[in-house]
Amino acid sequence: MEENGLAQKLLAEMLGTGMLVFIGVGSVPATLIIGGTAPFTMAELGMISLAFATAVVASVYAIGHISGSQINPAVTLALAATGKMPWREVPGYLAAQAVGAMLGSVAIIGVLGHKAVDVGLGIAKYGAGVGAGQAFIAEAIGTFLLAFVVFGAIDGRAPGGFAGTAIGLAVFAIIIPVAPATGAAINPARAFGPMLIGQIAGTKVEWSQFPVYLAAEVIGAVLAGLVYVFVLNNRRADRPAVSVPEQIASEEALA
């Protein structure tokens, strides 16, 4: 398989993360604009979860063969920590994902207007009565589960052609129990992009909460990767790593 250049990978990650934020995060203000103020009903939460899941599935099949469709800094760090991608590519991936999240947030305002800002722009924040400890646990568990599914779905022994569906359904399921506590960011780029653009656009942002999201998500994802690769997978740590795009492409070839 011909290797994609780093520039192609970074552009793909930027576009994929932008799509995730525009569709997933954008579904939150869209729901509030149409249906009224929070708290969400279960039906509304289900539609928001479905929007995120759909964006993830679309991204995996659109750019997975180019960059791996990581679109999540926590997943990128987990893949690097387990030897699934080279550390030299990590800074570029993180930057591309952050820029993509910001562009996706700008696109939400461009489509929905300032009403999107007035209802909070889908910015992840603690639920009523939720403290930092509870928020950390919620985001760590949610991101652990997401990353665990990612590692399993891209394993060469997994059923071919279903990585995007598996990861998308995991996102859908995880958001349902985690969202009431934290908004279910489970992705540092998804948390950061709307926060920054929301701040610039004039909405109130709880920046003191962001370190909790960041730490919980990175720890959860890296722990999931280590558990899968070195505990459950039972493979030699010195075995050469296969890049995520190659694994996804192999799946597609077998499908």
PDB file of C-alpha atoms in Angstrom:
ATOM      1  CA  MET A   1       0.000   0.000   0.000  1.00  0.00           C
ATOM      2  CA  GLU A   2       1.326   3.429  -0.935  1.00  0.00           C
ATOM      3  CA  GLU A   3       1.981   5.520   2.154  1.00  0.00           C
ATOM      4  CA  ASN A   4       0.193   8.864   2.353  1.00  0.00           C
ATOM      5  CA  GLY A   5       2.365  11.898   3.027  1.00  0.00           C
ATOM      6  CA  LEU A   6       2.268  13.632   6.399  1.00  0.00           C
ATOM      7  CA  ALA A   7       0.652  16.720   4.850  1.00  0.00           C
ATOM      8  CA  GLN A   8      -2.186  14.564   3.495  1.00  0.00           C
ATOM      9  CA  LYS A   9      -2.650  12.915   6.879  1.00  0.00           C
ATOM     10  CA  LEU A  10      -2.771  16.244   8.718  1.00  0.00           C
ATOM     11  CA  LEU A  11      -5.235  17.765   6.257  1.00  0.00           C
ATOM     12  CA  ALA A  12      -7.426  14.682   6.598  1.00  0.00           C
ATOM     13  CA  GLU A  13      -7.328  14.927  10.403  1.00  0.00           C
ATOM     14  CA  MET A  14      -8.217  18.625  10.266  1.00  0.00           C
ATOM     15  CA  LEU A  15     -11.177  17.989   7.967  1.00  0.00           C
ATOM     16  CA  GLY A  16     -12.327  14.945   9.919  1.00  0.00           C
ATOM     17  CA  THR A  17     -12.211  16.733  13.276  1.00  0.00           C
ATOM     18  CA  GLY A  18     -13.944  19.732  11.741  1.00  0.00           C
ATOM     19  CA  MET A  19     -16.722  17.484  10.465  1.00  0.00           C
ATOM     20  CA  LEU A  20     -17.074  15.831  13.879  1.00  0.00           C
ATOM     21  CA  VAL A  21     -17.416  19.177  15.645  1.00  0.00           C
ATOM     22  CA  PHE A  22     -19.688  20.747  13.037  1.00  0.00           C
ATOM     23  CA  ILE A  23     -22.124  17.802  12.961  1.00  0.00           C
ATOM     24  CA  GLY A  24     -21.821  16.510  16.522  1.00  0.00           C
ATOM     25  CA  VAL A  25     -21.349  19.696  18.531  1.00  0.00           C
ATOM     26  CA  GLY A  26     -23.560  21.595  16.099  1.00  0.00           C
ATOM     27  CA  SER A  27     -26.454  19.274  16.889  1.00  0.00           C
ATOM     28  CA  VAL A  28     -26.542  20.683  20.436  1.00  0.00           C
ATOM     29  CA  PRO A  29     -27.353  24.338  19.609  1.00  0.00           C
ATOM     30  CA  ALA A  30     -29.542  23.171  16.722  1.00  0.00           C
ATOM     31  CA  THR A  31     -31.593  21.121  19.202  1.00  0.00           C
ATOM     32  CA  LEU A  32     -31.818  24.020  21.641  1.00  0.00           C
ATOM     33  CA  ILE A  33     -32.764  26.528  18.947  1.00  0.00           C
ATOM     34  CA  ILE A  34     -35.582  24.303  17.690  1.00  0.00           C
ATOM     35  CA  GLY A  35     -36.766  22.682  20.881  1.00  0.00           C
ATOM     36  CA  GLY A  36     -36.153  25.126  23.696  1.00  0.00           C
ATOM     37  CA  THR A  37     -33.792  25.208  26.639  1.00  0.00           C
ATOM     38  CA  ALA A  38     -31.948  22.416  28.450  1.00  0.00           C
ATOM     39  CA  PRO A  39     -32.171  19.974  30.132  1.00  0.00           C
ATOM     40  CA  PHE A  40     -32.526  17.677  27.162  1.00  0.00           C
ATOM     41  CA  THR A  41     -35.180  15.028  26.949  1.00  0.00           C
ATOM     42  CA  MET A  42     -33.895  11.493  26.333  1.00  0.00           C
ATOM     43  CA  ALA A  43     -35.134  11.747  22.738  1.00  0.00           C
ATOM     44  CA  GLU A  44     -33.135  14.937  22.203  1.00  0.00           C
ATOM     45  CA  LEU A  45     -30.051  13.406  23.789  1.00  0.00           C
ATOM     46  CA  GLY A  46     -30.497  10.404  21.528  1.00  0.00           C
ATOM     47  CA  MET A  47     -30.532  12.581  18.425  1.00  0.00           C
ATOM     48  CA  ILE A  48     -27.405  14.441  19.567  1.00  0.00           C
ATOM     49  CA  SER A  49     -25.676  11.120  20.220  1.00  0.00           C
ATOM     50  CA  LEU A  50     -26.721   9.908  16.791  1.00  0.00           C
ATOM     51  CA  ALA A  51     -25.270  13.043  15.187  1.00  0.00           C
ATOM     52  CA  PHE A  52     -21.886  12.411  16.816  1.00  0.00           C
ATOM     53  CA  ALA A  53     -21.995   8.732  15.891  1.00  0.00           C
ATOM     54  CA  THR A  54     -22.875   9.486  12.286  1.00  0.00           C
ATOM     55  CA  ALA A  55     -20.032  11.980  12.012  1.00  0.00           C
ATOM     56  CA  VAL A  56     -17.561   9.430  13.374  1.00  0.00           C
ATOM     57  CA  VAL A  57     -18.735   6.690  11.003  1.00  0.00           C
ATOM     58  CA  ALA A  58     -18.554   9.047   8.027  1.00  0.00           C
ATOM     59  CA  SER A  59     -15.091  10.231   9.035  1.00  0.00           C
ATOM     60  CA  VAL A  60     -13.683   6.722   9.449  1.00  0.00           C
ATOM     61  CA  TYR A  61     -14.787   5.684   5.983  1.00  0.00           C
ATOM     62  CA  ALA A  62     -13.873   9.025   4.380  1.00  0.00           C
ATOM     63  CA  ILE A  63     -10.360   9.529   5.753  1.00  0.00           C
ATOM     64  CA  GLY A  64      -9.515   6.355   7.696  1.00  0.00           C
ATOM     65  CA  HIS A  65      -7.394   5.074   4.825  1.00  0.00           C
ATOM     66  CA  ILE A  66      -5.479   8.365   4.755  1.00  0.00           C
ATOM     67  CA  SER A  67      -4.783   9.301   8.359  1.00  0.00           C
ATOM     68  CA  GLY A  68      -6.531   6.644  10.428  1.00  0.00           C
ATOM     69  CA  SER A  69      -9.380   9.073  11.217  1.00  0.00           C
ATOM     70  CA  GLN A  70      -8.207   9.495  14.781  1.00  0.00           C
ATOM     71  CA  ILE A  71      -9.874  12.959  15.082  1.00  0.00           C
ATOM     72  CA  ASN A  72      -9.201  12.819  18.827  1.00  0.00           C
ATOM     73  CA  PRO A  73      -5.932  13.900  20.512  1.00  0.00           C
ATOM     74  CA  ALA A  74      -6.449  11.397  23.322  1.00  0.00           C
ATOM     75  CA  VAL A  75      -6.671   8.526  20.828  1.00  0.00           C
ATOM     76  CA  THR A  76      -3.610   9.841  18.977  1.00  0.00           C
ATOM     77  CA  LEU A  77      -1.576   9.868  22.201  1.00  0.00           C
ATOM     78  CA  ALA A  78      -2.806   6.388  23.092  1.00  0.00           C
ATOM     79  CA  LEU A  79      -1.770   5.049  19.678  1.00  0.00           C
ATOM     80  CA  ALA A  80       1.677   6.618  20.014  1.00  0.00           C
ATOM     81  CA  ALA A  81       2.095   5.353  23.574  1.00  0.00           C
ATOM     82  CA  THR A  82       1.470   1.778  22.387  1.00  0.00           C
ATOM     83  CA  GLY A  83       3.713   1.983  19.326  1.00  0.00           C
ATOM     84  CA  LYS A  84       0.866   2.119  16.811  1.00  0.00           C
ATOM     85  CA  MET A  85       2.102   5.394  15.312  1.00  0.00           C
ATOM     86  CA  PRO A  86       5.421   7.289  15.431  1.00  0.00           C
ATOM     87  CA  TRP A  87       5.791  10.016  18.052  1.00  0.00           C
ATOM     88  CA  ARG A  88       7.244  12.352  15.429  1.00  0.00           C
ATOM     89  CA  GLU A  89       3.794  12.618  13.808  1.00  0.00           C
ATOM     90  CA  VAL A  90       1.959  13.357  17.056  1.00  0.00           C
ATOM     91  CA  PRO A  91       2.489  17.163  17.248  1.00  0.00           C
ATOM     92  CA  GLY A  92       1.177  17.612  13.722  1.00  0.00           C
ATOM     93  CA  TYR A  93      -1.861  15.431  14.414  1.00  0.00           C
ATOM     94  CA  LEU A  94      -2.682  17.314  17.619  1.00  0.00           C
ATOM     95  CA  ALA A  95      -2.386  20.674  15.882  1.00  0.00           C
ATOM     96  CA  ALA A  96      -4.502  19.541  12.924  1.00  0.00           C
ATOM     97  CA  GLN A  97      -7.204  18.209  15.229  1.00  0.00           C
ATOM     98  CA  ALA A  98      -7.286  21.429  17.249  1.00  0.00           C
ATOM     99  CA  VAL A  99      -7.521  23.576  14.112  1.00  0.00           C
ATOM    100  CA  GLY A 100     -10.223  21.306  12.705  1.00  0.00           C
ATOM    101  CA  ALA A 101     -12.257  21.641  15.920  1.00  0.00           C
ATOM    102  CA  MET A 102     -11.988  25.419  15.756  1.00  0.00           C
ATOM    103  CA  LEU A 103     -13.016  25.507  12.096  1.00  0.00           C
ATOM    104  CA  GLY A 104     -15.948  23.213  12.834  1.00  0.00           C
ATOM    105  CA  SER A 105     -17.062  25.562  15.621  1.00  0.00           C
ATOM    106  CA  VAL A 106     -16.809  28.562  13.308  1.00  0.00           C
ATOM    107  CA  ALA A 107     -18.888  26.671  10.743  1.00  0.00           C
ATOM    108  CA  ILE A 108     -21.625  26.108  13.337  1.00  0.00           C
ATOM    109  CA  ILE A 109     -21.917  29.856  13.864  1.00  0.00           C
ATOM    110  CA  GLY A 110     -21.777  30.425  10.115  1.00  0.00           C
ATOM    111  CA  VAL A 111     -24.736  28.090   9.557  1.00  0.00           C
ATOM    112  CA  LEU A 112     -26.878  28.711  12.658  1.00  0.00           C
ATOM    113  CA  GLY A 113     -25.914  32.334  13.302  1.00  0.00           C
ATOM    114  CA  HIS A 114     -25.376  33.955  16.683  1.00  0.00           C
ATOM    115  CA  LYS A 115     -28.284  31.998  18.116  1.00  0.00           C
ATOM    116  CA  ALA A 116     -25.841  29.089  18.354  1.00  0.00           C
ATOM    117  CA  VAL A 117     -23.624  31.207  20.617  1.00  0.00           C
ATOM    118  CA  ASP A 118     -26.611  32.407  22.649  1.00  0.00           C
ATOM    119  CA  VAL A 119     -27.509  28.814  23.569  1.00  0.00           C
ATOM    120  CA  GLY A 120     -23.921  27.894  24.443  1.00  0.00           C
ATOM    121  CA  LEU A 121     -22.456  26.601  21.154  1.00  0.00           C
ATOM    122  CA  GLY A 122     -22.537  23.035  22.454  1.00  0.00           C
ATOM    123  CA  ILE A 123     -19.606  23.720  24.765  1.00  0.00           C
ATOM    124  CA  ALA A 124     -18.938  20.803  27.092  1.00  0.00           C
ATOM    125  CA  LYS A 125     -19.371  21.691  30.763  1.00  0.00           C
ATOM    126  CA  TYR A 126     -20.248  20.045  34.047  1.00  0.00           C
ATOM    127  CA  GLY A 127     -23.885  19.221  34.695  1.00  0.00           C
ATOM    128  CA  ALA A 128     -25.804  20.716  37.594  1.00  0.00           C
ATOM    129  CA  GLY A 129     -24.298  19.647  40.895  1.00  0.00           C
ATOM    130  CA  VAL A 130     -21.363  17.862  39.254  1.00  0.00           C
ATOM    131  CA  GLY A 131     -17.914  18.521  40.722  1.00  0.00           C
ATOM    132  CA  ALA A 132     -14.441  18.088  39.288  1.00  0.00           C
ATOM    133  CA  GLY A 133     -14.000  14.601  40.742  1.00  0.00           C
ATOM    134  CA  GLN A 134     -17.214  13.243  39.287  1.00  0.00           C
ATOM    135  CA  ALA A 135     -16.488  14.945  35.958  1.00  0.00           C
ATOM    136  CA  PHE A 136     -13.006  13.407  35.849  1.00  0.00           C
ATOM    137  CA  ILE A 137     -14.395   9.922  36.464  1.00  0.00           C
ATOM    138  CA  ALA A 138     -17.100  10.356  33.812  1.00  0.00           C
ATOM    139  CA  GLU A 139     -14.725  11.598  31.111  1.00  0.00           C
ATOM    140  CA  ALA A 140     -12.020   9.059  31.988  1.00  0.00           C
ATOM    141  CA  ILE A 141     -14.432   6.124  31.807  1.00  0.00           C
ATOM    142  CA  GLY A 142     -16.096   7.417  28.643  1.00  0.00           C
ATOM    143  CA  THR A 143     -12.801   7.965  26.849  1.00  0.00           C
ATOM    144  CA  PHE A 144     -11.409   4.645  28.095  1.00  0.00           C
ATOM    145  CA  LEU A 145     -14.374   2.825  26.562  1.00  0.00           C
ATOM    146  CA  LEU A 146     -14.097   4.743  23.294  1.00  0.00           C
ATOM    147  CA  ALA A 147     -10.360   4.122  22.941  1.00  0.00           C
ATOM    148  CA  PHE A 148     -10.787   0.468  23.910  1.00  0.00           C
ATOM    149  CA  VAL A 149     -13.269   0.001  21.073  1.00  0.00           C
ATOM    150  CA  VAL A 150     -10.940   1.844  18.682  1.00  0.00           C
ATOM    151  CA  PHE A 151      -8.050  -0.492  19.491  1.00  0.00           C
ATOM    152  CA  GLY A 152     -10.241  -3.545  19.116  1.00  0.00           C
ATOM    153  CA  ALA A 153     -11.848  -2.340  15.886  1.00  0.00           C
ATOM    154  CA  ILE A 154      -8.523  -1.655  14.155  1.00  0.00           C
ATOM    155  CA  ASP A 155      -6.971  -4.939  15.252  1.00  0.00           C
ATOM    156  CA  GLY A 156      -6.081  -6.949  12.169  1.00  0.00           C
ATOM    157  CA  ARG A 157      -7.943  -9.937  13.612  1.00  0.00           C
ATOM    158  CA  ALA A 158     -11.224  -8.026  13.966  1.00  0.00           C
ATOM    159  CA  PRO A 159     -14.039  -8.639  11.437  1.00  0.00           C
ATOM    160  CA  GLY A 160     -13.178  -6.688   8.299  1.00  0.00           C
ATOM    161  CA  GLY A 161     -15.045  -3.578   7.205  1.00  0.00           C
ATOM    162  CA  PHE A 162     -16.801  -2.761  10.484  1.00  0.00           C
ATOM    163  CA  ALA A 163     -14.365  -0.402  12.254  1.00  0.00           C
ATOM    164  CA  GLY A 164     -16.330   2.734  11.428  1.00  0.00           C
ATOM    165  CA  THR A 165     -19.628   1.221  12.495  1.00  0.00           C
ATOM    166  CA  ALA A 166     -18.223  -0.174  15.734  1.00  0.00           C
ATOM    167  CA  ILE A 167     -16.555   3.088  16.742  1.00  0.00           C
ATOM    168  CA  GLY A 168     -19.596   5.161  15.777  1.00  0.00           C
ATOM    169  CA  LEU A 169     -21.948   2.963  17.793  1.00  0.00           C
ATOM    170  CA  ALA A 170     -19.557   3.156  20.751  1.00  0.00           C
ATOM    171  CA  VAL A 171     -19.696   6.960  20.602  1.00  0.00           C
ATOM    172  CA  PHE A 172     -23.495   6.831  20.456  1.00  0.00           C
ATOM    173  CA  ALA A 173     -23.721   4.530  23.467  1.00  0.00           C
ATOM    174  CA  ILE A 174     -21.095   6.321  25.589  1.00  0.00           C
ATOM    175  CA  ILE A 175     -22.682   9.752  25.196  1.00  0.00           C
ATOM    176  CA  ILE A 176     -26.017   8.606  26.669  1.00  0.00           C
ATOM    177  CA  PRO A 177     -24.763   7.967  30.256  1.00  0.00           C
ATOM    178  CA  VAL A 178     -21.845  10.427  30.274  1.00  0.00           C
ATOM    179  CA  ALA A 179     -23.512  13.520  28.784  1.00  0.00           C
ATOM    180  CA  PRO A 180     -25.620  14.416  31.839  1.00  0.00           C
ATOM    181  CA  ALA A 181     -22.422  14.671  33.901  1.00  0.00           C
ATOM    182  CA  THR A 182     -20.038  16.453  31.529  1.00  0.00           C
ATOM    183  CA  GLY A 183     -21.586  16.832  28.090  1.00  0.00           C
ATOM    184  CA  ALA A 184     -19.538  13.767  27.075  1.00  0.00           C
ATOM    185  CA  ALA A 185     -16.657  15.496  25.331  1.00  0.00           C
ATOM    186  CA  ILE A 186     -14.488  12.317  25.436  1.00  0.00           C
ATOM    187  CA  ASN A 187     -12.178  14.222  23.062  1.00  0.00           C
ATOM    188  CA  PRO A 188      -9.859  17.126  23.987  1.00  0.00           C
ATOM    189  CA  ALA A 189     -10.240  18.751  20.551  1.00  0.00           C
ATOM    190  CA  ARG A 190     -14.034  18.605  20.784  1.00  0.00           C
ATOM    191  CA  ALA A 191     -13.785  20.277  24.208  1.00  0.00           C
ATOM    192  CA  PHE A 192     -11.192  22.904  23.250  1.00  0.00           C
ATOM    193  CA  GLY A 193     -12.427  24.094  19.845  1.00  0.00           C
ATOM    194  CA  PRO A 194     -15.935  25.191  20.886  1.00  0.00           C
ATOM    195  CA  MET A 195     -14.551  26.693  24.098  1.00  0.00           C
ATOM    196  CA  LEU A 196     -12.092  28.922  22.261  1.00  0.00           C
ATOM    197  CA  ILE A 197     -14.478  29.982  19.496  1.00  0.00           C
ATOM    198  CA  GLY A 198     -17.281  30.455  22.023  1.00  0.00           C
ATOM    199  CA  GLN A 199     -15.027  32.711  24.100  1.00  0.00           C
ATOM    200  CA  ILE A 200     -14.165  34.777  21.039  1.00  0.00           C
ATOM    201  CA  ALA A 201     -17.844  34.973  20.040  1.00  0.00           C
ATOM    202  CA  GLY A 202     -18.856  36.228  23.458  1.00  0.00           C
ATOM    203  CA  THR A 203     -20.292  33.272  25.376  1.00  0.00           C
ATOM    204  CA  LYS A 204     -19.240  32.376  28.904  1.00  0.00           C
ATOM    205  CA  VAL A 205     -16.622  29.630  29.072  1.00  0.00           C
ATOM    206  CA  GLU A 206     -15.561  27.736  32.213  1.00  0.00           C
ATOM    207  CA  TRP A 207     -11.872  27.420  31.365  1.00  0.00           C
ATOM    208  CA  SER A 208     -11.148  26.055  34.840  1.00  0.00           C
ATOM    209  CA  GLN A 209     -12.930  22.860  33.772  1.00  0.00           C
ATOM    210  CA  PHE A 210     -10.806  22.244  30.683  1.00  0.00           C
ATOM    211  CA  PRO A 211      -7.777  20.756  32.532  1.00  0.00           C
ATOM    212  CA  VAL A 212     -10.090  18.151  34.050  1.00  0.00           C
ATOM    213  CA  TYR A 213     -11.420  17.197  30.615  1.00  0.00           C
ATOM    214  CA  LEU A 214      -7.909  17.076  29.160  1.00  0.00           C
ATOM    215  CA  ALA A 215      -6.356  15.007  31.938  1.00  0.00           C
ATOM    216  CA  ALA A 216      -9.253  12.571  32.219  1.00  0.00           C
ATOM    217  CA  GLU A 217      -9.482  11.973  28.480  1.00  0.00           C
ATOM    218  CA  VAL A 218      -5.762  11.462  27.917  1.00  0.00           C
ATOM    219  CA  ILE A 219      -5.401   9.176  30.928  1.00  0.00           C
ATOM    220  CA  GLY A 220      -8.503   7.188  29.966  1.00  0.00           C
ATOM    221  CA  ALA A 221      -7.410   6.696  26.356  1.00  0.00           C
ATOM    222  CA  VAL A 222      -3.795   5.823  27.106  1.00  0.00           C
ATOM    223  CA  LEU A 223      -4.854   3.375  29.821  1.00  0.00           C
ATOM    224  CA  ALA A 224      -7.269   1.710  27.385  1.00  0.00           C
ATOM    225  CA  GLY A 225      -4.517   1.350  24.804  1.00  0.00           C
ATOM    226  CA  LEU A 226      -2.091  -0.138  27.299  1.00  0.00           C
ATOM    227  CA  VAL A 227      -4.684  -2.586  28.599  1.00  0.00           C
ATOM    228  CA  TYR A 228      -5.640  -3.727  25.110  1.00  0.00           C
ATOM    229  CA  VAL A 229      -2.154  -4.002  23.631  1.00  0.00           C
ATOM    230  CA  PHE A 230      -0.118  -5.287  26.543  1.00  0.00           C
ATOM    231  CA  VAL A 231      -2.683  -7.142  28.677  1.00  0.00           C
ATOM    232  CA  LEU A 232      -5.565  -8.485  26.590  1.00  0.00           C
ATOM    233  CA  ASN A 233      -3.815  -8.713  23.240  1.00  0.00           C
ATOM    234  CA  ASN A 234      -0.887 -10.730  24.613  1.00  0.00           C
ATOM    235  CA  ARG A 235       1.446  -9.711  21.772  1.00  0.00           C
ATOM    236  CA  ARG A 236       5.132  -9.041  22.040  1.00  0.00           C
ATOM    237  CA  ALA A 237       5.803  -5.368  22.713  1.00  0.00           C
ATOM    238  CA  ASP A 238       8.742  -5.379  20.271  1.00  0.00           C
ATOM    239  CA  ARG A 239       6.670  -6.531  17.303  1.00  0.00           C
ATOM    240  CA  PRO A 240       6.718  -3.885  14.539  1.00  0.00           C
ATOM    241  CA  ALA A 241       3.651  -1.665  14.717  1.00  0.00           C
ATOM    242  CA  VAL A 242       1.264  -1.471  11.779  1.00  0.00           C
ATOM    243  CA  SER A 243      -0.053   2.003  11.086  1.00  0.00           C
ATOM    244  CA  VAL A 244      -3.742   2.673  11.621  1.00  0.00           C
ATOM    245  CA  PRO A 245      -4.376   3.651   7.964  1.00  0.00           C
ATOM    246  CA  GLU A 246      -2.841   0.347   6.851  1.00  0.00           C
ATOM    247  CA  GLN A 247      -5.035  -1.592   9.258  1.00  0.00           C
ATOM    248  CA  ILE A 248      -8.205   0.139   8.070  1.00  0.00           C
ATOM    249  CA  ALA A 249      -7.226  -0.309   4.436  1.00  0.00           C
ATOM    250  CA  SER A 250      -6.665  -4.003   5.078  1.00  0.00           C
ATOM    251  CA  GLU A 251     -10.156  -4.220   6.540  1.00  0.00           C
ATOM    252  CA  GLU A 252     -11.647  -2.566   3.494  1.00  0.00           C
ATOM    253  CA  ALA A 253      -9.795  -4.951   1.183  1.00  0.00           C
ATOM    254  CA  LEU A 254     -11.174  -7.931   3.058  1.00  0.00           C
ATOM    255  CA  ALA A 255     -14.727  -6.611   3.254  1.00  0.00           C
TER     256      ALA A 255
END
